[in-house]
Short mmCIF file of C-alpha atoms and ligand atoms in Angstrom, two decimals:
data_model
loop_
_atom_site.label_atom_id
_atom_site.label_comp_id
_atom_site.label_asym_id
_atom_site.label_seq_id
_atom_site.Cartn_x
_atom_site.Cartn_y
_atom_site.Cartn_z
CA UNK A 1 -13.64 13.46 -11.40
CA UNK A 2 -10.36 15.20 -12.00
CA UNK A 3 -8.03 12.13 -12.12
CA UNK A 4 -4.43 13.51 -13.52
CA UNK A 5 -1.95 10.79 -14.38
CA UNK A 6 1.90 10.48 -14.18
CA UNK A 7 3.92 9.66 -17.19
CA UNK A 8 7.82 9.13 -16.85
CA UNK A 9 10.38 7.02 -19.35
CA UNK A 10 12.94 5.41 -17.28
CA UNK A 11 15.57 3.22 -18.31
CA UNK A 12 15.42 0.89 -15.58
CA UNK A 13 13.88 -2.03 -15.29
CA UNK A 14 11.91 -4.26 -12.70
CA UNK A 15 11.98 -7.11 -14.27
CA UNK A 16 14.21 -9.77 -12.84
CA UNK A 17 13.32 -13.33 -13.14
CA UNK A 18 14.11 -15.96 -10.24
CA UNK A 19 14.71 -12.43 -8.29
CA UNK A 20 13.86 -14.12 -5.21
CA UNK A 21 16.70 -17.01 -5.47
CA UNK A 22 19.54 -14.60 -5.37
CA UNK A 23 21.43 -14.37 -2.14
CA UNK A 24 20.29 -11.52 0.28
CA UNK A 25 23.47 -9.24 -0.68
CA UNK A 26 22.97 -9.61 -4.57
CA UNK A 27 19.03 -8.75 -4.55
CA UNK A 28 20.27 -5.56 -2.78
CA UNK A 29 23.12 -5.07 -4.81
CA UNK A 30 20.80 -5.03 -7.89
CA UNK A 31 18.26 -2.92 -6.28
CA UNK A 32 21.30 -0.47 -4.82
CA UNK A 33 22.66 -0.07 -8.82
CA UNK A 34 18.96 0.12 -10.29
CA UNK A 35 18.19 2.93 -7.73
CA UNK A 36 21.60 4.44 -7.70
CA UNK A 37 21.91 4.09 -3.97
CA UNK A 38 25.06 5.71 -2.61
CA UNK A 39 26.83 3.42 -0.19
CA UNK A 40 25.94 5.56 3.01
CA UNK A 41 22.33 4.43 1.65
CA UNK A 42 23.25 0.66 1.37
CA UNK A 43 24.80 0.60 5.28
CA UNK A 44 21.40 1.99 6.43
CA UNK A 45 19.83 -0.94 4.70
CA UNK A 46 22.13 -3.35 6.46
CA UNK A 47 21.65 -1.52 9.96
CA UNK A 48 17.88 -0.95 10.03
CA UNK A 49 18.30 2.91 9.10
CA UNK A 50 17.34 4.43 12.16
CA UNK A 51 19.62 5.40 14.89
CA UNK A 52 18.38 5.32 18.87
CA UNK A 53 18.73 9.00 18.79
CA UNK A 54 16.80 9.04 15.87
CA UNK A 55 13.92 6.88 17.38
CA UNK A 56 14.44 8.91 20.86
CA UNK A 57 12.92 12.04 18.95
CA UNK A 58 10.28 10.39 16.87
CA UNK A 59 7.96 9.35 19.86
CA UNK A 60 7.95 9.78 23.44
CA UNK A 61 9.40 6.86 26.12
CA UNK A 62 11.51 5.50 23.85
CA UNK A 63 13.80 2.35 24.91
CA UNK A 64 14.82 0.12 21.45
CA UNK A 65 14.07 0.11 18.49
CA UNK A 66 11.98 -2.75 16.51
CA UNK A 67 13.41 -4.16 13.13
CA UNK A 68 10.99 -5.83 10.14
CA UNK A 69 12.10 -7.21 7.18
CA UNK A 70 12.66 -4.70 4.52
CA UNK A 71 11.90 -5.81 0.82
CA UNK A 72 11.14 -5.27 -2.55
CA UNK A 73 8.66 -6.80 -4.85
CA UNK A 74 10.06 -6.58 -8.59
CA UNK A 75 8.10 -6.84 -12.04
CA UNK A 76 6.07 -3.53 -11.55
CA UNK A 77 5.09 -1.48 -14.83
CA UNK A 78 3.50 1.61 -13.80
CA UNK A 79 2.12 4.41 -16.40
CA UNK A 80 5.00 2.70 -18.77
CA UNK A 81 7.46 3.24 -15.92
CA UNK A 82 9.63 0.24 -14.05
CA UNK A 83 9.08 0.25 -10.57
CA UNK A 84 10.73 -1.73 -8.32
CA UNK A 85 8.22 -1.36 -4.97
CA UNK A 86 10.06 -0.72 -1.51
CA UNK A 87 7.86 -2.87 1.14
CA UNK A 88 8.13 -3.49 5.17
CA UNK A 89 6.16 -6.17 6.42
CA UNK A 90 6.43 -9.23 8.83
CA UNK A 91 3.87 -11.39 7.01
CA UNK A 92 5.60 -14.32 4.53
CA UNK A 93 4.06 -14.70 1.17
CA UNK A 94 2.95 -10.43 0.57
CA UNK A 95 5.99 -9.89 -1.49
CA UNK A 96 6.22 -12.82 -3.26
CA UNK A 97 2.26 -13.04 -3.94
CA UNK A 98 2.72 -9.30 -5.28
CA UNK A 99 5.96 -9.73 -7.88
CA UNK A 100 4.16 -12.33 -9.35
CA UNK A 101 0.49 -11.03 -9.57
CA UNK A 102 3.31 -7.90 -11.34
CA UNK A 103 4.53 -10.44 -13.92
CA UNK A 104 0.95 -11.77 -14.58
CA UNK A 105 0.01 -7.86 -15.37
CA UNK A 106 3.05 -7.04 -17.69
CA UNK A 107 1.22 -9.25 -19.96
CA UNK A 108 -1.55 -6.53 -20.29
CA UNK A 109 1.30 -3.52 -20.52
CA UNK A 110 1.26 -3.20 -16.62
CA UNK A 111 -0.67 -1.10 -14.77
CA UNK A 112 -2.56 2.43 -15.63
CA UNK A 113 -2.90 4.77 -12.69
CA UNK A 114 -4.19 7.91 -11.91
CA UNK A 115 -4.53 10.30 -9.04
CA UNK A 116 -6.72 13.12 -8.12
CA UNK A 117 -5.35 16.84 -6.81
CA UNK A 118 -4.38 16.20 -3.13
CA UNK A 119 -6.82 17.60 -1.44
CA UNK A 120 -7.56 16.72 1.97
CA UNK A 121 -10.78 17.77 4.22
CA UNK A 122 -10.30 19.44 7.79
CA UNK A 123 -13.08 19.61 9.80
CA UNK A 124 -14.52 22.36 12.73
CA UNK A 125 -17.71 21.57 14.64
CA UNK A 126 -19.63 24.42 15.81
CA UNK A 127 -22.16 24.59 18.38
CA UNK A 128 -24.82 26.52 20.42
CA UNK A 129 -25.89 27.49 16.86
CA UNK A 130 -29.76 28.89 17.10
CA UNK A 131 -30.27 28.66 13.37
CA UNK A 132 -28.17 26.06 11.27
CA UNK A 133 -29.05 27.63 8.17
CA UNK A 134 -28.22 31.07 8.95
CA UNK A 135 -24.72 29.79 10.33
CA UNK A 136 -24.16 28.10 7.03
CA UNK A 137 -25.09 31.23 4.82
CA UNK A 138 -22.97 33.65 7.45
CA UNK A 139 -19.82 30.76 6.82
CA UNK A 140 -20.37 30.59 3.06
CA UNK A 141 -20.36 34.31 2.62
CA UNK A 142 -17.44 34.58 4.54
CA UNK A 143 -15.22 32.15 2.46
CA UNK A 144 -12.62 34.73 1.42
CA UNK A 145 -12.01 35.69 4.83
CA UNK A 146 -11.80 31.92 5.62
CA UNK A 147 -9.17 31.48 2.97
CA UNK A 148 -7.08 34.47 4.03
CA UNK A 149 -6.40 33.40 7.39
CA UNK A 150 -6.22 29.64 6.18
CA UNK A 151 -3.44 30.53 3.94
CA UNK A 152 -1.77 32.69 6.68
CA UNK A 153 -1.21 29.49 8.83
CA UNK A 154 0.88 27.52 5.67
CA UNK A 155 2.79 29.84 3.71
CA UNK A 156 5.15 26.78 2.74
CA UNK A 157 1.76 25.09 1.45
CA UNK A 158 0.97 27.96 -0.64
CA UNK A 159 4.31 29.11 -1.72
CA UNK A 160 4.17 25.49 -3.06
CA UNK A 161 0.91 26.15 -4.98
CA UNK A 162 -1.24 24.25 -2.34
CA UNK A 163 -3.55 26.25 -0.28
CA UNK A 164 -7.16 26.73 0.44
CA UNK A 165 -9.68 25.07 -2.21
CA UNK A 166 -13.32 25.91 -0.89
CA UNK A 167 -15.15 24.91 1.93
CA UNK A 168 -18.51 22.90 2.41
CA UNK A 169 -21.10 23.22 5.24
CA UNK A 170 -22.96 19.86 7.00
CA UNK A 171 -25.97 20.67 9.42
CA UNK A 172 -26.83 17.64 11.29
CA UNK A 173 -29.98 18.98 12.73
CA UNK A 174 -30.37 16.16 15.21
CA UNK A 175 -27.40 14.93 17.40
CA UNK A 176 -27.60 13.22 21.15
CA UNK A 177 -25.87 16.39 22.16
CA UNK A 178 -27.97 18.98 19.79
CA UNK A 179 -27.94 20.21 16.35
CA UNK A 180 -24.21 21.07 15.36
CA UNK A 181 -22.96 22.13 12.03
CA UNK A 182 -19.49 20.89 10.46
CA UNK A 183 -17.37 23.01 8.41
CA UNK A 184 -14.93 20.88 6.10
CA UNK A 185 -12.61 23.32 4.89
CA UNK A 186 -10.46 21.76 1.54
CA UNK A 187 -7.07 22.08 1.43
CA UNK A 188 -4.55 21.45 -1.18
CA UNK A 189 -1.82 19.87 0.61
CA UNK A 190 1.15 19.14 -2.18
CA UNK A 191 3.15 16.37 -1.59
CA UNK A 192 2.64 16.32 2.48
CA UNK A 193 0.40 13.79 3.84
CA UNK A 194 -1.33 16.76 5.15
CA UNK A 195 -2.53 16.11 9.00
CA UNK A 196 -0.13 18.97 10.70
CA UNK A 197 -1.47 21.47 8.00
CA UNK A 198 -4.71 20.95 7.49
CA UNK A 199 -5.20 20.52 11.65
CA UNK A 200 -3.14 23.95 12.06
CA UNK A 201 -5.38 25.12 9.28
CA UNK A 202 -8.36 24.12 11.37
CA UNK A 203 -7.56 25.35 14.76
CA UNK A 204 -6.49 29.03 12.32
CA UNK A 205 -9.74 29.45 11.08
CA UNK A 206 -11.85 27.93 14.21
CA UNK A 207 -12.10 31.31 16.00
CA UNK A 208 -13.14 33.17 12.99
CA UNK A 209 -15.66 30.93 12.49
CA UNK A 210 -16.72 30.79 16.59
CA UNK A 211 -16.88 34.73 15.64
CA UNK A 212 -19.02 34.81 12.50
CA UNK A 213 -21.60 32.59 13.38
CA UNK A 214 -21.79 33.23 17.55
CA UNK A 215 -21.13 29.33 17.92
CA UNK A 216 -18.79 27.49 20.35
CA UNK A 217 -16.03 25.62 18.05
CA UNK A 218 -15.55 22.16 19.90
CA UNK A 219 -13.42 19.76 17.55
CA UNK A 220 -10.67 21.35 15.16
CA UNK A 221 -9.17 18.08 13.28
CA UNK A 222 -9.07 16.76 8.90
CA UNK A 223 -10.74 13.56 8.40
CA UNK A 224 -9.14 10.68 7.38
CA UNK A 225 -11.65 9.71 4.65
CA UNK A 226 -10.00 11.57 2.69
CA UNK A 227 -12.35 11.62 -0.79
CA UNK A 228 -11.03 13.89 -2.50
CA UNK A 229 -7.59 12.54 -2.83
CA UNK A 230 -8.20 9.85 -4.52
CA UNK A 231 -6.14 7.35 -6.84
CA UNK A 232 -7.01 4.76 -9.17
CA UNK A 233 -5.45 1.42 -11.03
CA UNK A 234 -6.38 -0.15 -13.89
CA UNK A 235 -5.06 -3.63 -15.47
CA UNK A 236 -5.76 -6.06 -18.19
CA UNK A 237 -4.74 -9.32 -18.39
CA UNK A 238 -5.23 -12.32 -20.80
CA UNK A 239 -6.26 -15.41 -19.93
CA UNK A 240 -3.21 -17.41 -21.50
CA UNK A 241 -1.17 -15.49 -18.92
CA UNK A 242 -3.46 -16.71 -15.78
CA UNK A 243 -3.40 -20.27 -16.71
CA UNK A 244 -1.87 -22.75 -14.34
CA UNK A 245 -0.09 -25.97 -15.07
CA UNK A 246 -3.50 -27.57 -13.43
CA UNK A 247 -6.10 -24.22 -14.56
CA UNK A 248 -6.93 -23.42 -18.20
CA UNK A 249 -6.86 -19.45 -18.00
CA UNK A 250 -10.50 -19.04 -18.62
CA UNK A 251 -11.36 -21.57 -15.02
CA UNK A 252 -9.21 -19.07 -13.87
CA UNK A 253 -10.98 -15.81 -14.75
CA UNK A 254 -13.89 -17.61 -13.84
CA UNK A 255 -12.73 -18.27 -10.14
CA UNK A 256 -11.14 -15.04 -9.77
CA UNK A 257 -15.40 -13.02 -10.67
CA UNK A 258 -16.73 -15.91 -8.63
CA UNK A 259 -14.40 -14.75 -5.90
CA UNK A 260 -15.22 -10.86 -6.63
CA UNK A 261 -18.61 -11.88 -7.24
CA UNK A 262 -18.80 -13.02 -3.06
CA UNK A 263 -17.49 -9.54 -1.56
CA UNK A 264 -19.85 -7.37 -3.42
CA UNK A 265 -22.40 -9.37 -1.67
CA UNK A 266 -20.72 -10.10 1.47
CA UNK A 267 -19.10 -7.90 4.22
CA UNK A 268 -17.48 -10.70 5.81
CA UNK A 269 -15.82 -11.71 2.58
CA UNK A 270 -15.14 -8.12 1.73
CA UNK A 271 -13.42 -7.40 4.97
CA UNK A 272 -11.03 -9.93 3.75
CA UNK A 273 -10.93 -8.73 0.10
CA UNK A 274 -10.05 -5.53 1.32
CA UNK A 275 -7.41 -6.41 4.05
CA UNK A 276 -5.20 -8.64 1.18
CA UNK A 277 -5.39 -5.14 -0.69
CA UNK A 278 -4.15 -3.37 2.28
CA UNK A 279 -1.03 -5.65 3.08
CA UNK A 280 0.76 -4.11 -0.03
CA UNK A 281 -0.60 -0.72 0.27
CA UNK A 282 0.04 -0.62 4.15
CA UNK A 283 4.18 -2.38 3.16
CA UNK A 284 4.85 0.29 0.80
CA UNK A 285 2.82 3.05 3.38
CA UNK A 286 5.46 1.53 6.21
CA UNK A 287 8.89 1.66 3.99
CA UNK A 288 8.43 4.86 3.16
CA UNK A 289 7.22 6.23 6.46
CA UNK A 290 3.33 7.41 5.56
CA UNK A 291 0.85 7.21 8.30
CA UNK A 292 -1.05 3.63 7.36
CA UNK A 293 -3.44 3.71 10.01
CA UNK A 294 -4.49 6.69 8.26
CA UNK A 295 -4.81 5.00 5.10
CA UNK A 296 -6.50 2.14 6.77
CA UNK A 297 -9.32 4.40 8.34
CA UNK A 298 -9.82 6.19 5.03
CA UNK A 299 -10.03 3.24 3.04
CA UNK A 300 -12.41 1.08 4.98
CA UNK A 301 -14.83 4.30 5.26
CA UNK A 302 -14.29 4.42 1.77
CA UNK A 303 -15.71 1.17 1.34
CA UNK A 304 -18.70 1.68 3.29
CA UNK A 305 -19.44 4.95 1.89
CA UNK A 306 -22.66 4.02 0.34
CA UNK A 307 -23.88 2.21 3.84
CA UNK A 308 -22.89 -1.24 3.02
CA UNK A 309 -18.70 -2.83 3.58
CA UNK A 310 -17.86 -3.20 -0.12
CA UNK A 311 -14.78 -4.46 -1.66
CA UNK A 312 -12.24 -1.71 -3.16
CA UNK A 313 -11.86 -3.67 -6.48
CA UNK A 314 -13.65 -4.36 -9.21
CA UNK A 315 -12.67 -7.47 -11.66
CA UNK A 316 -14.73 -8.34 -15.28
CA UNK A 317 -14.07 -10.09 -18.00
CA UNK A 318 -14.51 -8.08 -21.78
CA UNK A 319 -15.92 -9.14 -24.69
CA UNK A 320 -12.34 -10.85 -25.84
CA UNK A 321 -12.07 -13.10 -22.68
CA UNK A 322 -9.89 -10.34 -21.03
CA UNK A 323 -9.55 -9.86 -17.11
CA UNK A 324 -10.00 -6.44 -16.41
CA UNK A 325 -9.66 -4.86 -13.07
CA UNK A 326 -9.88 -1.35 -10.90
CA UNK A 327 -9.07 -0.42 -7.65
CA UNK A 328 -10.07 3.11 -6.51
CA UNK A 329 -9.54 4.14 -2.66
CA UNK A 330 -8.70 7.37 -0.63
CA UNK A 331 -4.54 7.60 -0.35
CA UNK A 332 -3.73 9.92 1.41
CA UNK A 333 0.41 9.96 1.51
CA UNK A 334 3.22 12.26 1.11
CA UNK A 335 6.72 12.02 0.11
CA UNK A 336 7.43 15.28 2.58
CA UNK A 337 7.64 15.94 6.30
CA UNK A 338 7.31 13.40 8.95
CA UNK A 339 8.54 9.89 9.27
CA UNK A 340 8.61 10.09 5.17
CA UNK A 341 12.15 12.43 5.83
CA UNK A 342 12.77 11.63 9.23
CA UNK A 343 13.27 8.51 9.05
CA UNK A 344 16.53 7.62 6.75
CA UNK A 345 15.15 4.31 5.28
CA UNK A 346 11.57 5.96 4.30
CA UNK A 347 14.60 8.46 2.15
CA UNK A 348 16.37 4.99 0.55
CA UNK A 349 12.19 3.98 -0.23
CA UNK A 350 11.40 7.21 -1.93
CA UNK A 351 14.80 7.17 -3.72
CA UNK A 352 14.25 2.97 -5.22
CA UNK A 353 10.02 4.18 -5.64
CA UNK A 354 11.71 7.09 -7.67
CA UNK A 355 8.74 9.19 -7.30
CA UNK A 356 8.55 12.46 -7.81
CA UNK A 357 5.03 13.47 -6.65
CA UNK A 358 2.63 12.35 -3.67
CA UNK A 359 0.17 11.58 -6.45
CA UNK A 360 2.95 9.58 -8.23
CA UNK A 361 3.32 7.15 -4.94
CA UNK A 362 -0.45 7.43 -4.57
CA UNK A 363 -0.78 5.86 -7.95
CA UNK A 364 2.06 3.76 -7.28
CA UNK A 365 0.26 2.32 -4.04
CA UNK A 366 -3.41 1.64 -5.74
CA UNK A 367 -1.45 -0.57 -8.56
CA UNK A 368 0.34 -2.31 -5.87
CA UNK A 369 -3.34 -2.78 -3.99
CA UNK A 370 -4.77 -4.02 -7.14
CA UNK A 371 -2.20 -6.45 -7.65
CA UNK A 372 -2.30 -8.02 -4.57
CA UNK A 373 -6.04 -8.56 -4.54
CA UNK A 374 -5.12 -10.07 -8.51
CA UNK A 375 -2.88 -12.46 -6.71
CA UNK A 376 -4.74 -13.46 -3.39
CA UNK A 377 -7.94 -13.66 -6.09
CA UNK A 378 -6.44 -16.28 -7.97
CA UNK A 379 -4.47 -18.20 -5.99
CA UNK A 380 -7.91 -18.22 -3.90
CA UNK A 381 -9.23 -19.72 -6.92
CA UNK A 382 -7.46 -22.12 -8.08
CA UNK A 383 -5.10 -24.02 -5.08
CA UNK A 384 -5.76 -22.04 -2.38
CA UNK A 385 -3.49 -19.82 -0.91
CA UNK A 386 -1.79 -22.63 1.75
CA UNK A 387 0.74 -24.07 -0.90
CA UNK A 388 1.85 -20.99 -1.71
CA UNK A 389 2.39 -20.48 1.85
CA UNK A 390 3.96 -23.79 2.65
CA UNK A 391 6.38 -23.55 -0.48
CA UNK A 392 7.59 -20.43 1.14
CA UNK A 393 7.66 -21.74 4.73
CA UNK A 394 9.75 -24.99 3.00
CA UNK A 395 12.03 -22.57 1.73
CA UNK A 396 12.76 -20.95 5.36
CA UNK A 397 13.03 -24.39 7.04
CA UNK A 398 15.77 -25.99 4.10
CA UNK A 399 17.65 -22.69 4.85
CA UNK A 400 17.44 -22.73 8.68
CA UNK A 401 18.43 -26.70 8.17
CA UNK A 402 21.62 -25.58 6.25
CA UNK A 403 20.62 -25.74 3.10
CA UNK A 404 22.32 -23.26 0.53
CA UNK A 405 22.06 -22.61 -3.33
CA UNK A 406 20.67 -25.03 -4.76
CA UNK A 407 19.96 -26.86 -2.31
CA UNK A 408 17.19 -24.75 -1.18
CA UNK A 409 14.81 -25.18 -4.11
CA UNK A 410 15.14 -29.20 -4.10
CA UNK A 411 15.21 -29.77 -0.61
CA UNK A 412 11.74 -27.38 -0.38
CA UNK A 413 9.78 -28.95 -2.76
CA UNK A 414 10.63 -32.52 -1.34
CA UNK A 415 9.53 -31.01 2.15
CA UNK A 416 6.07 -29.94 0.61
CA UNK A 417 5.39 -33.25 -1.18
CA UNK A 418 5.85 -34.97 1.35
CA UNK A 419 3.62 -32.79 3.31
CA UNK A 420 6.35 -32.78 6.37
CA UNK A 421 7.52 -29.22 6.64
CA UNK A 422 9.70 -29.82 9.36
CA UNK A 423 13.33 -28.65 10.67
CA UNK A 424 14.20 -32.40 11.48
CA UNK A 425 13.20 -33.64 8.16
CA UNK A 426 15.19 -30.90 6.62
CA UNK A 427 18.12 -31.95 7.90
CA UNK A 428 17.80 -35.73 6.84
CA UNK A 429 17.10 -35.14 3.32
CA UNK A 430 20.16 -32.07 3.55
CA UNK A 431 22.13 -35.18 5.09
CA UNK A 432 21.00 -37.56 1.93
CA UNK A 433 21.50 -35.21 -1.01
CA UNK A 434 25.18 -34.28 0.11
CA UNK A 435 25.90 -37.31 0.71
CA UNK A 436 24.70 -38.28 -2.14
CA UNK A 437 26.97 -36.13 -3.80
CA UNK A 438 29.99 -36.29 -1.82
CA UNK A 439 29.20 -39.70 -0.49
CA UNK A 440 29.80 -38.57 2.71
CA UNK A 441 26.68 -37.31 4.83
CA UNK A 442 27.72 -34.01 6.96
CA UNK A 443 25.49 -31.49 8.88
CA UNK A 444 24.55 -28.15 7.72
CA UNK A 445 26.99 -26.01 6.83
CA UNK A 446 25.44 -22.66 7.43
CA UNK A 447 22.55 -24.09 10.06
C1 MEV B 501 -4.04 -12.71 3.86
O1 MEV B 501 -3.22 -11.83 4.59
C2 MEV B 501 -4.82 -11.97 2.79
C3 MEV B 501 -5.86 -12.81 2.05
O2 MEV B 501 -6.72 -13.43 2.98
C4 MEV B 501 -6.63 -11.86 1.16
C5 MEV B 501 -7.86 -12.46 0.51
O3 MEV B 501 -8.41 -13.43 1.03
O4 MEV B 501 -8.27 -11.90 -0.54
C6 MEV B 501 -5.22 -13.91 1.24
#
């Protein structure tokens, strides 16, 4: 497979410990200077990005807007490159889960990714065909004439060095509605997502093809399992790294194949498997406006493509007692047309991603899947991923008590060993620890 691979020297850098403890304004402070945000950029991460006029033209019936948290999950080595990964998503522990599973992999040298040429399928059914065979051989002779008037519908495409890349023919013989044959026409679509072009593509070529072969052209539309864009991640990790203050390292590489181990062999797992992968891919897909429904559709076909749900990872161990692991999956996304420059905040994304390719936030997105099936994989195997969970939900209740600074950190990890993660027990132990400092006890200050 033609896998190419980026390869860009920055002098940034992802790495921030205790990232995560900094006050709201200095994490995006930090982020703002690494990614040399102007200050128009920094407002539109303060006001949600998007204007109502804005929204008004995006969709139809517009009458609000909806805000999600917008973050960014640090530690990333990609290719050699820092990364600092842009993510939108509503569900607690994703970001947190991924940073870390980021640190864990820096150990290895980060991440290794790859991507293939962006080529996405569009498909025309044809039917009222007497002879599928003869249709096939009338299409495949006329493939120049196919790619002329292909071309003709995306001069933009082209003049970008995309275009028209071949074209394969599918009889399926035996339908409920009668023998049909599908034409998937391949198109090179750049650094667009690729939907509007390859489906005006489609609809360009469909009468020439209702012409050629005497067949009625019924759907005109790509496919979302989109195969031939492909991107991979690689990582390596050793076990010293992994090892818990209650796991030796090697328990832990042990949990994490037992764990891989039970979605090769079962869908029900693997559904699971695959939908931890897909909250980062689908957070970064969101923040920088890419279709992730479409990535979604592509990448659970992807997973069944050999007739049985399997997971999107693979995770070994090599003869040194090293983790290794892969992710390969369909990602189809562009850092062109649609929401991705529409809408201002998928801009600030792309500009913090600093990508400079489709493929480059492809490979970008597989290393951020792979990492957050690394961390969901061994927090699954070792303590589960509820303490994780509750650490972060003890966090949000000593805040929403009052709790500030310091505070946050003790008054959290007093919540979640006493198992009592609640707002009125917040408060009390907010109440003792000032006054235990001031000898006075006072309410929250900020609650
Ligand atoms: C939760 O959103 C995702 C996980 O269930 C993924 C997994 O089980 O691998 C933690």
């Amino acid at each position: 497979m033609a896998f190419s691979m980026s390869h860009v020297m920055s002098s940034r850098t992802s790495r921030y410990p205790g990232f995560y403890r900094l006050p709201l304004e200095a994490r995006a402070r930090w982020v703002a200077e690494q990614a040399g945000l102007t200050l128009e950029e920094q407002m539109l991460l303060t006001n949600g990005g998007l204007t109502l006029e804005e929204a008004d033209h995006m969709v139809e019936n517009v009458i609000g807007r909806f805000a999600l948290p917008f973050a960014v999950a640090v530690n990333f080595q990609v290719n050699g490159r820092e990364v600092l990964v842009p993510m939108v998503i509503e569900e607690p522990s994703v970001v947190a889960a991924l940073s870390h599973a980021a640190r864990l992999a820096r150990a290895g040298g980060g991440f290794l990714a790859g991507s293939e040429e962006p080529i996405m399928r569009g498909q025309i059914q044809v039917m009222d065909l007497s002879d599928l065979s003869v249709a096939a051989r009338v299409i495949e002779e006329h493939t120049e004439a196919i790619r002329a008037v292909a071309e003709a519908a995306t001069p933009s495409i082209v003049a970008r060095g995309g275009g028209f890349r071949g074209l394969e023919v599918v009889p399926f013989p035996a339908t409920p509605v009668g023998p049909m044959l599908v034409v998937h026409l391949l198109y090179d679509v750049r650094d667009a997502m690729g939907a509007n072009a390859v489906n005006a593509v489609c609809e360009a070529v469909a009468p020439l093809i209702a012409g050629i072969t005497g067949g009625r052209v019924v759907l005109r539309i790509l496919s979302n399992l989109a195969d031939r864009r492909r991107a991979w991640a690689e990582v390596r990790i050793p076990p010293e790294a992994l090892a818990t203050p209650d796991f030796p390292g090697d328990e832990v590489i042990r949990g994490i194949l037992e764990a891989q181990a039970l979605a090769e062999v079962d869908p029900y797992r693997a559904a699971t498997h695959n939908k931890g992968i897909m909250n980062g891919i689908d957070a970064v897909a969101l923040a920088t406006g890419n279709d992730w429904r479409a990535l979604e559709a592509g990448a659970h076909a992807y997973a069944a493509r050999d007739g049985r749900y399997r997971p999107l990872t693979r995770w070994w161990r090599d003869e040194s007692g090293v983790l290794g692991g892969r992710i390969e999956l369909p990602l189809a996304v562009g850092i062109v047309g649609g929401a991705t420059q529409a809408h201002p905040l998928a801009r600030v994304a792309l500009k913090i991603l600093n990508v400079s390719s489709a493929g480059e936030l492809a490979e970008i997105m597989a290393a951020v899947g792979l990492a957050q099936n690394l961390a969901a994989l061994r927090a699954l195997a070792t303590e589960g991923i509820q303490r994780g969970h509750m650490a972060l939900h003890a966090r949000q209740i000593a805040m929403a008590a009052g709790a500030a600074g310091e505070e946050i950190d003790r008054i959290a990890e007093r919540l979640v060993a006493e198992r009592n993660i609640r707002l009125a027990r917040a408060r009390e132990l907010l109440r003792e620890l000032r006054g235990s400092i001031t000898g006075e006890p006072r309410e929250g200050a900020h609650g």
